[in-house]
CSV table of C-alpha atoms in Angstrom, one decimal:
chain,number,residue,atom,x,y,z
A,1,MET,CA,-20.0,-36.1,-7.6
A,2,ALA,CA,-17.4,-34.1,-5.7
A,3,LEU,CA,-17.8,-33.2,-2.2
A,4,PHE,CA,-16.6,-29.4,-1.2
A,5,LYS,CA,-15.8,-28.0,2.2
A,6,SER,CA,-15.9,-24.3,2.4
A,7,LEU,CA,-12.6,-22.4,3.5
A,8,ASN,CA,-14.1,-18.9,3.7
A,9,LYS,CA,-17.2,-17.1,3.2
A,10,PRO,CA,-18.2,-14.9,0.3
A,11,VAL,CA,-17.4,-11.4,1.4
A,12,GLY,CA,-17.3,-8.0,-0.3
A,13,THR,CA,-19.5,-5.7,-2.4
A,14,SER,CA,-19.9,-5.1,-6.2
A,15,GLU,CA,-16.8,-2.5,-6.0
A,16,PRO,CA,-13.5,-4.0,-5.7
A,17,PHE,CA,-11.9,-0.8,-4.2
A,18,LEU,CA,-14.7,-0.4,-1.6
A,19,ASP,CA,-15.6,-3.8,-0.4
A,20,ALA,CA,-17.9,-2.7,2.3
A,21,VAL,CA,-19.8,-5.5,3.5
A,22,ILE,CA,-17.2,-7.9,4.7
A,23,SER,CA,-17.8,-8.5,8.2
A,24,MET,CA,-15.0,-9.3,10.5
A,25,THR,CA,-15.6,-10.9,14.0
A,26,SER,CA,-13.0,-10.1,16.7
A,27,THR,CA,-12.0,-12.4,19.7
A,28,ASP,CA,-14.9,-10.8,21.7
A,29,ASN,CA,-17.5,-11.5,18.8
A,30,THR,CA,-18.0,-7.8,18.1
A,31,THR,CA,-18.2,-7.2,14.3
A,32,TYR,CA,-17.3,-4.1,12.2
A,33,THR,CA,-16.9,-3.5,8.4
A,34,ASP,CA,-13.9,-2.2,6.6
A,35,ILE,CA,-16.0,0.6,5.0
A,36,LYS,CA,-15.6,2.2,8.3
A,37,ALA,CA,-11.8,1.9,8.0
A,38,LEU,CA,-11.7,3.5,4.9
A,39,LYS,CA,-13.5,6.5,6.4
A,40,ASN,CA,-10.6,6.4,9.1
A,41,SER,CA,-8.1,9.1,7.5
A,42,ASP,CA,-4.9,7.2,8.9
A,43,VAL,CA,-6.1,3.8,7.5
A,44,PHE,CA,-7.0,5.4,4.2
A,45,THR,CA,-3.6,7.0,3.9
A,46,ALA,CA,-1.8,3.9,5.0
A,47,VAL,CA,-3.6,1.6,2.2
A,48,LYS,CA,-3.3,4.5,-0.6
A,49,ILE,CA,0.3,4.8,0.0
A,50,ILE,CA,1.4,1.0,-0.2
A,51,ALA,CA,-1.3,0.4,-3.0
A,52,SER,CA,0.1,3.5,-5.0
A,53,ASP,CA,3.7,2.3,-4.4
A,54,ILE,CA,2.9,-1.2,-5.6
A,55,ALA,CA,0.6,0.2,-8.7
A,56,SER,CA,3.4,3.1,-9.5
A,57,SER,CA,6.2,0.4,-9.7
A,58,PRO,CA,6.4,-1.2,-13.0
A,59,ILE,CA,6.7,-5.1,-13.0
A,60,GLU,CA,9.5,-6.5,-15.2
A,61,LEU,CA,10.0,-9.8,-16.4
A,62,ILE,CA,13.5,-11.4,-15.6
A,63,GLU,CA,15.3,-14.1,-17.6
A,64,ASP,CA,19.1,-14.8,-16.9
A,65,LYS,CA,19.3,-11.5,-14.9
A,66,MET,CA,18.2,-9.5,-18.0
A,67,VAL,CA,14.8,-7.5,-18.3
A,68,LEU,CA,12.7,-8.8,-21.4
A,69,THR,CA,10.8,-5.7,-22.4
A,70,SER,CA,9.0,-7.0,-25.8
A,71,HIS,CA,7.0,-9.9,-23.9
A,72,ASP,CA,3.4,-10.2,-23.7
A,73,LEU,CA,3.0,-10.3,-20.1
A,74,ASP,CA,5.1,-7.0,-19.9
A,75,TYR,CA,2.2,-5.4,-21.6
A,76,LEU,CA,-0.4,-7.5,-19.8
A,77,LEU,CA,0.8,-6.5,-16.4
A,78,ASN,CA,1.8,-3.0,-17.0
A,79,VAL,CA,-0.3,-1.6,-19.7
A,80,ARG,CA,-3.6,-3.3,-20.2
A,81,PRO,CA,-4.7,-6.5,-18.4
A,82,ASN,CA,-8.1,-6.5,-20.0
A,83,GLU,CA,-10.5,-4.4,-21.9
A,84,GLU,CA,-11.8,-2.3,-18.9
A,85,VAL,CA,-9.0,-1.2,-16.8
A,86,ASP,CA,-5.4,-0.2,-17.2
A,87,GLY,CA,-2.4,-1.9,-15.4
A,88,TRP,CA,-2.0,1.0,-12.8
A,89,HIS,CA,-5.6,0.7,-11.6
A,90,PHE,CA,-5.6,-3.1,-11.8
A,91,ARG,CA,-2.7,-3.4,-9.5
A,92,PHE,CA,-4.0,-0.7,-7.2
A,93,ALA,CA,-7.3,-2.4,-6.6
A,94,LEU,CA,-5.5,-5.8,-6.0
A,95,ALA,CA,-3.3,-4.1,-3.4
A,96,VAL,CA,-6.3,-2.3,-1.7
A,97,ASN,CA,-8.5,-5.3,-1.4
A,98,MET,CA,-5.4,-7.5,-0.3
A,99,LEU,CA,-4.5,-4.8,2.3
A,100,LEU,CA,-8.0,-4.1,3.7
A,101,ASN,CA,-9.8,-7.8,3.2
A,102,GLY,CA,-6.7,-10.0,3.5
A,103,ASN,CA,-7.4,-11.4,0.2
A,104,SER,CA,-7.6,-10.3,-3.5
A,105,PHE,CA,-8.7,-12.2,-6.8
A,106,ALA,CA,-8.1,-12.1,-10.4
A,107,GLU,CA,-9.1,-14.3,-13.0
A,108,ILE,CA,-6.7,-15.6,-15.7
A,109,ILE,CA,-8.5,-15.8,-18.8
A,110,ARG,CA,-6.6,-18.2,-21.5
A,111,GLU,CA,-7.2,-18.8,-25.2
A,112,ASP,CA,-5.7,-22.1,-26.5
A,113,SER,CA,-3.3,-22.2,-23.5
A,114,LYS,CA,-2.3,-18.7,-24.1
A,115,ILE,CA,-2.8,-16.0,-21.4
A,116,LYS,CA,-5.2,-13.5,-23.1
A,117,SER,CA,-6.4,-11.2,-20.1
A,118,LEU,CA,-6.4,-10.7,-16.5
A,119,ARG,CA,-9.8,-10.1,-15.0
A,120,LEU,CA,-10.3,-8.5,-11.3
A,121,LEU,CA,-12.8,-10.4,-9.1
A,122,LYS,CA,-15.1,-9.1,-6.6
A,123,ASN,CA,-14.4,-10.3,-3.3
A,124,SER,CA,-18.0,-11.0,-2.6
A,125,SER,CA,-18.1,-13.2,-5.9
A,126,VAL,CA,-15.3,-15.6,-4.6
A,127,THR,CA,-15.6,-18.6,-2.2
A,128,LEU,CA,-12.6,-20.9,-1.6
A,129,LEU,CA,-13.5,-24.5,-1.4
A,130,GLU,CA,-11.6,-27.7,-0.8
A,131,ASN,CA,-12.9,-30.8,-2.6
A,132,ASP,CA,-12.6,-34.6,-1.5
A,133,THR,CA,-9.1,-34.9,-3.1
A,134,ASN,CA,-7.8,-31.8,-0.9
A,135,ASP,CA,-7.6,-29.7,-4.0
A,136,LEU,CA,-8.7,-26.0,-3.9
A,137,VAL,CA,-11.3,-24.7,-6.1
A,138,TYR,CA,-12.4,-21.1,-6.3
A,139,ARG,CA,-16.3,-20.8,-6.8
A,140,ILE,CA,-17.3,-17.8,-8.7
A,141,SER,CA,-20.8,-16.6,-8.4
A,142,GLU,CA,-22.0,-13.8,-10.5
A,143,GLU,CA,-25.5,-12.7,-10.9
A,144,THR,CA,-27.4,-16.1,-11.3
A,145,GLN,CA,-24.4,-18.1,-12.5
A,146,LYS,CA,-22.0,-20.3,-10.4
A,147,ARG,CA,-18.6,-21.7,-11.8
A,148,ASP,CA,-15.9,-23.5,-10.4
A,149,LEU,CA,-12.3,-22.8,-11.4
A,150,SER,CA,-9.1,-24.5,-10.3
A,151,SER,CA,-6.2,-22.5,-8.7
A,152,LYS,CA,-4.2,-22.3,-11.7
A,153,ASP,CA,-6.9,-20.1,-13.2
A,154,ILE,CA,-6.9,-17.6,-10.4
A,155,LEU,CA,-4.3,-15.1,-9.0
A,156,HIS,CA,-4.9,-15.1,-5.3
A,157,PHE,CA,-2.9,-12.5,-3.2
A,158,ARG,CA,-2.7,-12.7,0.5
A,159,TYR,CA,0.0,-11.5,2.9
A,160,PHE,CA,-0.8,-12.7,6.6
A,161,SER,CA,-2.2,-16.2,6.9
A,162,GLN,CA,-2.6,-18.9,9.1
A,163,ASP,CA,-2.8,-21.7,6.8
A,164,GLY,CA,-1.0,-20.2,3.7
A,165,VAL,CA,-4.4,-20.2,1.9
A,166,VAL,CA,-6.8,-17.7,3.2
A,167,GLY,CA,-5.5,-14.3,3.9
A,168,ILE,CA,-6.1,-12.3,7.3
A,169,SER,CA,-6.8,-8.7,7.1
A,170,PRO,CA,-4.6,-6.3,9.4
A,171,LEU,CA,-7.9,-4.6,10.4
A,172,TYR,CA,-8.4,-7.2,12.9
A,173,SER,CA,-5.5,-6.2,14.9
A,174,LEU,CA,-6.7,-2.4,14.7
A,175,LYS,CA,-10.3,-2.9,15.9
A,176,ASP,CA,-9.6,-1.2,19.4
A,177,GLU,CA,-7.4,1.5,18.2
A,178,LEU,CA,-9.9,2.4,15.4
A,179,ASP,CA,-12.7,2.5,18.2
A,180,ILE,CA,-10.6,4.9,20.5
A,181,GLN,CA,-9.8,7.1,17.4
A,182,ASP,CA,-13.4,7.2,16.4
A,183,ALA,CA,-14.6,8.1,20.2
A,184,GLY,CA,-11.8,11.0,20.1
A,185,ASN,CA,-12.9,12.3,16.9
A,186,LYS,CA,-16.7,12.4,18.1
A,187,THR,CA,-15.9,14.2,21.2
A,188,LEU,CA,-14.2,17.0,19.2
A,189,PHE,CA,-16.9,17.0,16.7
A,190,ASN,CA,-19.8,17.4,19.5
A,191,PHE,CA,-17.7,20.1,21.2
A,192,PHE,CA,-17.7,22.3,18.0
A,193,LYS,CA,-20.9,21.6,16.8
A,194,ARG,CA,-22.6,22.5,20.1
A,195,GLY,CA,-20.6,25.6,20.6
A,196,ILE,CA,-21.6,27.2,24.0
A,197,ASN,CA,-24.2,24.8,24.7
A,198,SER,CA,-21.9,21.8,24.8
A,199,ASN,CA,-22.5,21.8,28.6
A,200,GLY,CA,-24.8,23.8,30.8
A,201,VAL,CA,-27.8,23.7,33.1
A,202,LEU,CA,-31.1,25.3,32.2
A,203,LYS,CA,-33.2,26.2,35.1
A,204,VAL,CA,-37.0,26.7,34.9
A,205,ASN,CA,-38.2,28.6,37.7
A,206,LYS,CA,-41.4,27.8,39.8
A,207,ALA,CA,-42.2,24.9,37.6
A,208,ASP,CA,-42.8,21.2,38.4
A,209,LEU,CA,-42.0,19.4,35.4
A,210,ASP,CA,-42.1,15.6,34.4
A,211,VAL,CA,-39.4,13.7,32.5
A,212,GLU,CA,-41.2,14.2,29.4
A,213,ALA,CA,-41.8,18.0,29.9
A,214,LYS,CA,-37.9,18.3,30.5
A,215,GLN,CA,-36.9,16.4,27.4
A,216,SER,CA,-39.3,18.7,25.5
A,217,ILE,CA,-37.8,21.8,26.9
A,218,ARG,CA,-34.0,20.7,26.2
A,219,LYS,CA,-34.8,19.7,22.8
A,220,LYS,CA,-36.5,23.0,21.8
A,221,PHE,CA,-33.5,24.9,23.6
A,222,GLU,CA,-30.9,23.0,21.9
A,223,GLU,CA,-32.3,23.5,18.5
A,224,ALA,CA,-32.8,27.2,19.2
A,225,ASN,CA,-29.4,27.9,20.4
A,226,GLY,CA,-27.2,24.9,19.1
A,227,SER,CA,-28.9,22.8,16.5
A,228,ASP,CA,-27.0,19.6,15.0
A,229,ASN,CA,-25.6,21.5,12.2
A,230,GLY,CA,-24.0,24.3,14.3
A,231,ASP,CA,-25.8,27.2,12.6
A,232,ASN,CA,-27.2,28.6,15.7
A,233,ALA,CA,-24.1,28.1,17.8
A,234,ILE,CA,-22.4,31.0,19.7
A,235,ARG,CA,-25.6,33.1,18.9
A,236,THR,CA,-27.2,35.3,21.6
A,237,ILE,CA,-29.3,33.6,24.0
A,238,VAL,CA,-32.8,34.8,24.6
A,239,LEU,CA,-34.7,33.8,28.1
A,240,ASP,CA,-37.9,34.7,29.6
A,241,GLU,CA,-38.1,35.6,33.5
A,242,THR,CA,-38.8,31.9,34.1
A,243,MET,CA,-35.6,30.3,33.0
A,244,ASP,CA,-32.0,30.8,34.0
A,245,TYR,CA,-29.0,29.3,32.0
A,246,LYS,CA,-25.7,28.6,33.4
A,247,THR,CA,-22.6,27.0,31.7
A,248,LEU,CA,-20.6,24.5,33.0
A,249,GLU,CA,-16.7,24.6,33.2
A,250,ILE,CA,-15.3,22.4,30.5
A,251,ASN,CA,-12.2,20.6,30.9
A,252,THR,CA,-10.3,21.8,28.0
A,253,GLU,CA,-7.2,19.4,28.9
A,254,VAL,CA,-9.2,16.3,27.9
A,255,LEU,CA,-9.8,18.1,24.4
A,256,LYS,CA,-6.2,18.7,24.1
A,257,LEU,CA,-5.3,15.3,24.9
A,258,VAL,CA,-7.8,14.0,22.2
A,259,ASN,CA,-6.4,16.6,19.5
A,260,SER,CA,-2.7,15.9,20.2
A,261,THR,CA,-2.4,12.4,20.8
A,262,ASP,CA,-0.6,10.5,17.9
A,263,TRP,CA,-0.4,7.0,19.6
A,264,ASN,CA,-3.5,5.8,17.6
A,265,THR,CA,-1.8,6.9,14.4
A,266,LYS,CA,1.8,5.3,15.3
A,267,GLN,CA,-0.1,2.1,15.8
A,268,ILE,CA,-1.8,2.1,12.5
A,269,ALA,CA,1.4,2.8,10.8
A,270,LYS,CA,3.0,0.0,12.8
A,271,VAL,CA,0.4,-2.5,11.8
A,272,PHE,CA,0.8,-1.5,8.0
A,273,GLY,CA,4.7,-1.1,8.3
A,274,ILE,CA,4.9,2.3,7.0
A,275,PRO,CA,7.1,5.1,8.3
A,276,THR,CA,5.1,7.3,10.7
A,277,ASP,CA,6.1,10.4,8.8
A,278,ARG,CA,3.8,9.2,5.8
A,279,LEU,CA,0.9,9.6,8.3
A,280,GLY,CA,2.0,13.2,9.4
A,281,VAL,CA,3.9,12.1,12.8
A,282,GLU,CA,7.3,14.0,12.8
A,283,ASN,CA,10.3,11.3,12.7
A,284,GLN,CA,13.4,12.7,14.2
A,285,HIS,CA,15.8,9.7,14.0
A,286,SER,CA,16.1,9.1,10.4
A,287,SER,CA,16.4,11.1,7.0
A,288,THR,CA,14.0,10.8,4.2
A,289,ILE,CA,16.5,8.6,2.2
A,290,GLN,CA,16.7,6.4,5.4
A,291,SER,CA,13.1,6.2,5.9
A,292,ASN,CA,12.2,5.2,2.3
A,293,LEU,CA,15.1,2.7,2.4
A,294,MET,CA,13.6,1.0,5.7
A,295,TYR,CA,10.3,1.2,4.1
A,296,LEU,CA,11.3,-0.7,1.1
A,297,GLN,CA,13.4,-3.3,2.7
A,298,ASN,CA,11.0,-4.0,5.6
A,299,THR,CA,7.6,-3.3,4.4
A,300,LEU,CA,7.0,-2.8,0.8
A,301,GLY,CA,9.5,-5.5,-0.3
A,302,HIS,CA,7.4,-8.3,1.5
A,303,TYR,CA,4.3,-6.8,-0.3
A,304,LEU,CA,6.0,-6.9,-3.6
A,305,THR,CA,7.1,-10.5,-2.9
A,306,VAL,CA,3.6,-11.7,-2.4
A,307,PHE,CA,2.8,-10.3,-5.9
A,308,THR,CA,6.0,-11.6,-7.7
A,309,SER,CA,5.6,-15.1,-6.2
A,310,GLU,CA,1.8,-15.7,-7.1
A,311,LEU,CA,2.6,-14.4,-10.7
A,312,ARG,CA,5.7,-16.3,-11.2
A,313,LYS,CA,3.7,-19.5,-10.0
A,314,LYS,CA,0.5,-18.9,-12.1
A,315,LEU,CA,1.9,-16.9,-15.2
A,316,LEU,CA,5.3,-18.5,-15.9
A,317,ARG,CA,6.2,-21.7,-17.3
A,318,ASN,CA,10.1,-21.1,-18.1
A,319,LYS,CA,11.9,-21.9,-14.6
A,320,LYS,CA,14.6,-19.3,-15.5
A,321,GLN,CA,11.9,-16.4,-15.8
A,322,SER,CA,10.7,-14.6,-12.8
A,323,PHE,CA,9.1,-11.3,-12.1
A,324,ARG,CA,10.2,-8.3,-10.1
A,325,PHE,CA,9.2,-4.8,-9.5
A,326,ASN,CA,11.2,-1.8,-10.6
A,327,THR,CA,11.6,0.4,-7.3
A,328,GLU,CA,14.4,3.0,-8.3
A,329,ARG,CA,12.1,6.0,-7.9
A,330,LEU,CA,11.5,5.3,-4.3
A,331,LEU,CA,15.2,5.7,-3.4
A,332,GLU,CA,15.4,8.9,-5.5
A,333,THR,CA,14.5,11.8,-3.2
A,334,ASP,CA,15.0,14.6,-5.9
A,335,PRO,CA,16.5,15.4,-9.3
A,336,VAL,CA,19.8,16.2,-8.2
A,337,ASN,CA,20.1,12.8,-6.4
A,338,ARG,CA,18.8,11.3,-9.6
A,339,LEU,CA,21.6,12.8,-11.7
A,340,GLU,CA,24.3,12.4,-9.4
A,341,THR,CA,23.7,8.5,-9.2
A,342,THR,CA,23.0,8.3,-13.0
A,343,ILE,CA,26.6,10.0,-13.6
A,344,LYS,CA,28.4,7.8,-11.2
A,345,ALA,CA,26.6,4.6,-12.8
A,346,VAL,CA,27.9,5.7,-16.2
A,347,GLN,CA,31.3,6.5,-14.8
A,348,GLY,CA,31.6,3.2,-13.2
A,349,SER,CA,30.5,1.3,-16.3
A,350,LEU,CA,27.3,0.2,-14.8
A,351,LEU,CA,25.4,1.9,-17.3
A,352,THR,CA,25.9,3.1,-20.9
A,353,VAL,CA,25.4,6.7,-22.1
A,354,ASN,CA,22.2,6.1,-23.6
A,355,GLU,CA,20.9,4.1,-20.8
A,356,GLY,CA,21.8,6.9,-18.2
A,357,ARG,CA,20.1,9.5,-20.7
A,358,GLN,CA,16.8,7.3,-20.6
A,359,ARG,CA,16.7,7.6,-16.7
A,360,LEU,CA,17.0,11.2,-17.1
A,361,GLY,CA,14.3,11.3,-19.8
A,362,LEU,CA,16.7,12.5,-22.6
A,363,PRO,CA,16.9,11.4,-25.8
A,364,GLN,CA,19.7,8.8,-27.3
A,365,VAL,CA,22.8,10.1,-28.9
A,366,GLU,CA,25.1,8.4,-31.7
A,367,GLY,CA,27.7,6.2,-30.1
A,368,GLY,CA,25.9,6.3,-26.7
A,369,ASP,CA,25.5,2.4,-26.3
A,370,ARG,CA,29.0,1.5,-25.4
A,371,LEU,CA,30.3,1.5,-21.8
A,372,PHE,CA,32.8,3.9,-20.5
A,373,ALA,CA,35.8,2.8,-18.5
A,374,SER,CA,38.4,4.8,-16.7
A,375,LEU,CA,42.1,4.0,-17.2
A,376,ASN,CA,42.6,4.3,-13.8
A,377,TYR,CA,41.0,1.0,-13.1
A,378,THR,CA,41.8,-2.5,-14.2
A,379,TYR,CA,41.6,-6.2,-13.1
A,380,LEU,CA,44.4,-7.1,-10.3
A,381,ASP,CA,45.6,-9.9,-12.8
A,382,ASN,CA,46.1,-7.5,-15.4
A,383,LEU,CA,48.0,-5.2,-13.1
A,384,GLU,CA,50.4,-8.0,-12.3
A,385,ASN,CA,50.9,-8.9,-15.7
A,386,TYR,CA,51.5,-5.2,-16.7
A,387,GLN,CA,54.1,-4.8,-13.9
A,388,MET,CA,55.9,-8.0,-15.0
A,389,ARG,CA,56.2,-6.6,-18.6
A,390,LYS,CA,57.3,-3.3,-17.2
A,391,ASP,CA,60.1,-5.1,-15.1
A,392,GLU,CA,61.0,-7.0,-18.1
A,393,GLU,CA,61.5,-4.1,-20.2
A,394,TYR,CA,63.4,-2.3,-17.5
A,395,GLY,CA,65.6,-5.4,-17.3
A,396,SER,CA,66.2,-5.4,-21.2
A,397,LYS,CA,67.3,-1.6,-20.8
A,398,GLN,CA,69.8,-2.4,-18.2
A,399,ARG,CA,71.3,-5.1,-20.0
A,400,GLU,CA,71.8,-2.9,-23.2
A,401,THR,CA,73.4,-0.2,-21.3
A,402,ILE,CA,76.0,-2.5,-19.7
A,403,ASP,CA,76.6,-4.0,-23.2
A,404,GLU,CA,77.3,-0.5,-24.6
């Protein structure tokens, strides 16, 4: 009987996209859940941007630097990984779980050693174990059944990791920033919800009230003139002669600070590695093309490598084959730029006419599968040979002239 040592705890919910019950503990032993992070618009946007870019970039199978388009894995990864979900949502869910939970899992289902489908696994159903021979085992708990799978049968995507085995969520580092942003949003919400009654003193004349009576009067006054949903806010206040209400001056500078600060947004963008302009913060130091290039090279490229390295390790046997994501669309800001780069590629003999037309969504034309080449360009050794032949021809003509 094999002995197992748990490397992680089963975390997550029944929904891969909204893995809500994962509980994470910070250094001060306080806990929070990532469903709260999804309710934060900046975190939601950051995760959506990265996951959408991963899902929207087709995966290409490469052999000898050429793209294999008719391979079964191309259809499996891009079109239909299983009977329930399409390729886009499959990659999107894997990316979302990795970004929020630090880990995402998919089971490799084989028939006669051939890969037939890829099935997304809930984070809550997966426990990573280590047996007595230090081999990794993935225990899948679904309903009342438990089964153990070896690492070769599981796609396990993780980015930030201390041991290379178990991933760590970036939300750990954002706990304080999310708390600050949440407190600021609550301040604004309470201000607008309570309206004119946000701060004030209600004086009851000629009355000796105990604590319970004061609380009762305050509650009824706020219900009549403020209410939790704000329906009675900014309405006329009606008092009898025994009451006197006086508003207190509100420091609106605090509200301006809460409403205008973008520090937390920049921190969230920094942790996920996306340009701040993607989260609505103006970037004055780079153009859209430069921003996209920096995002692709410094952030998205690393996430894509996480996917391609795991896919290559678990799905490919041929060492000459590998995977890559097609990210051309991220570098094309507008149709004019796309047209110009395509024309230059055709003129520079990098693409055939039909390949260029395919990039632009146009049908192929007869004779468009040949490469164009300019007569003004040639190899250096050809130029030297051409010049030598010209010199020889010129010398021959000179000799003929002298002989005559």
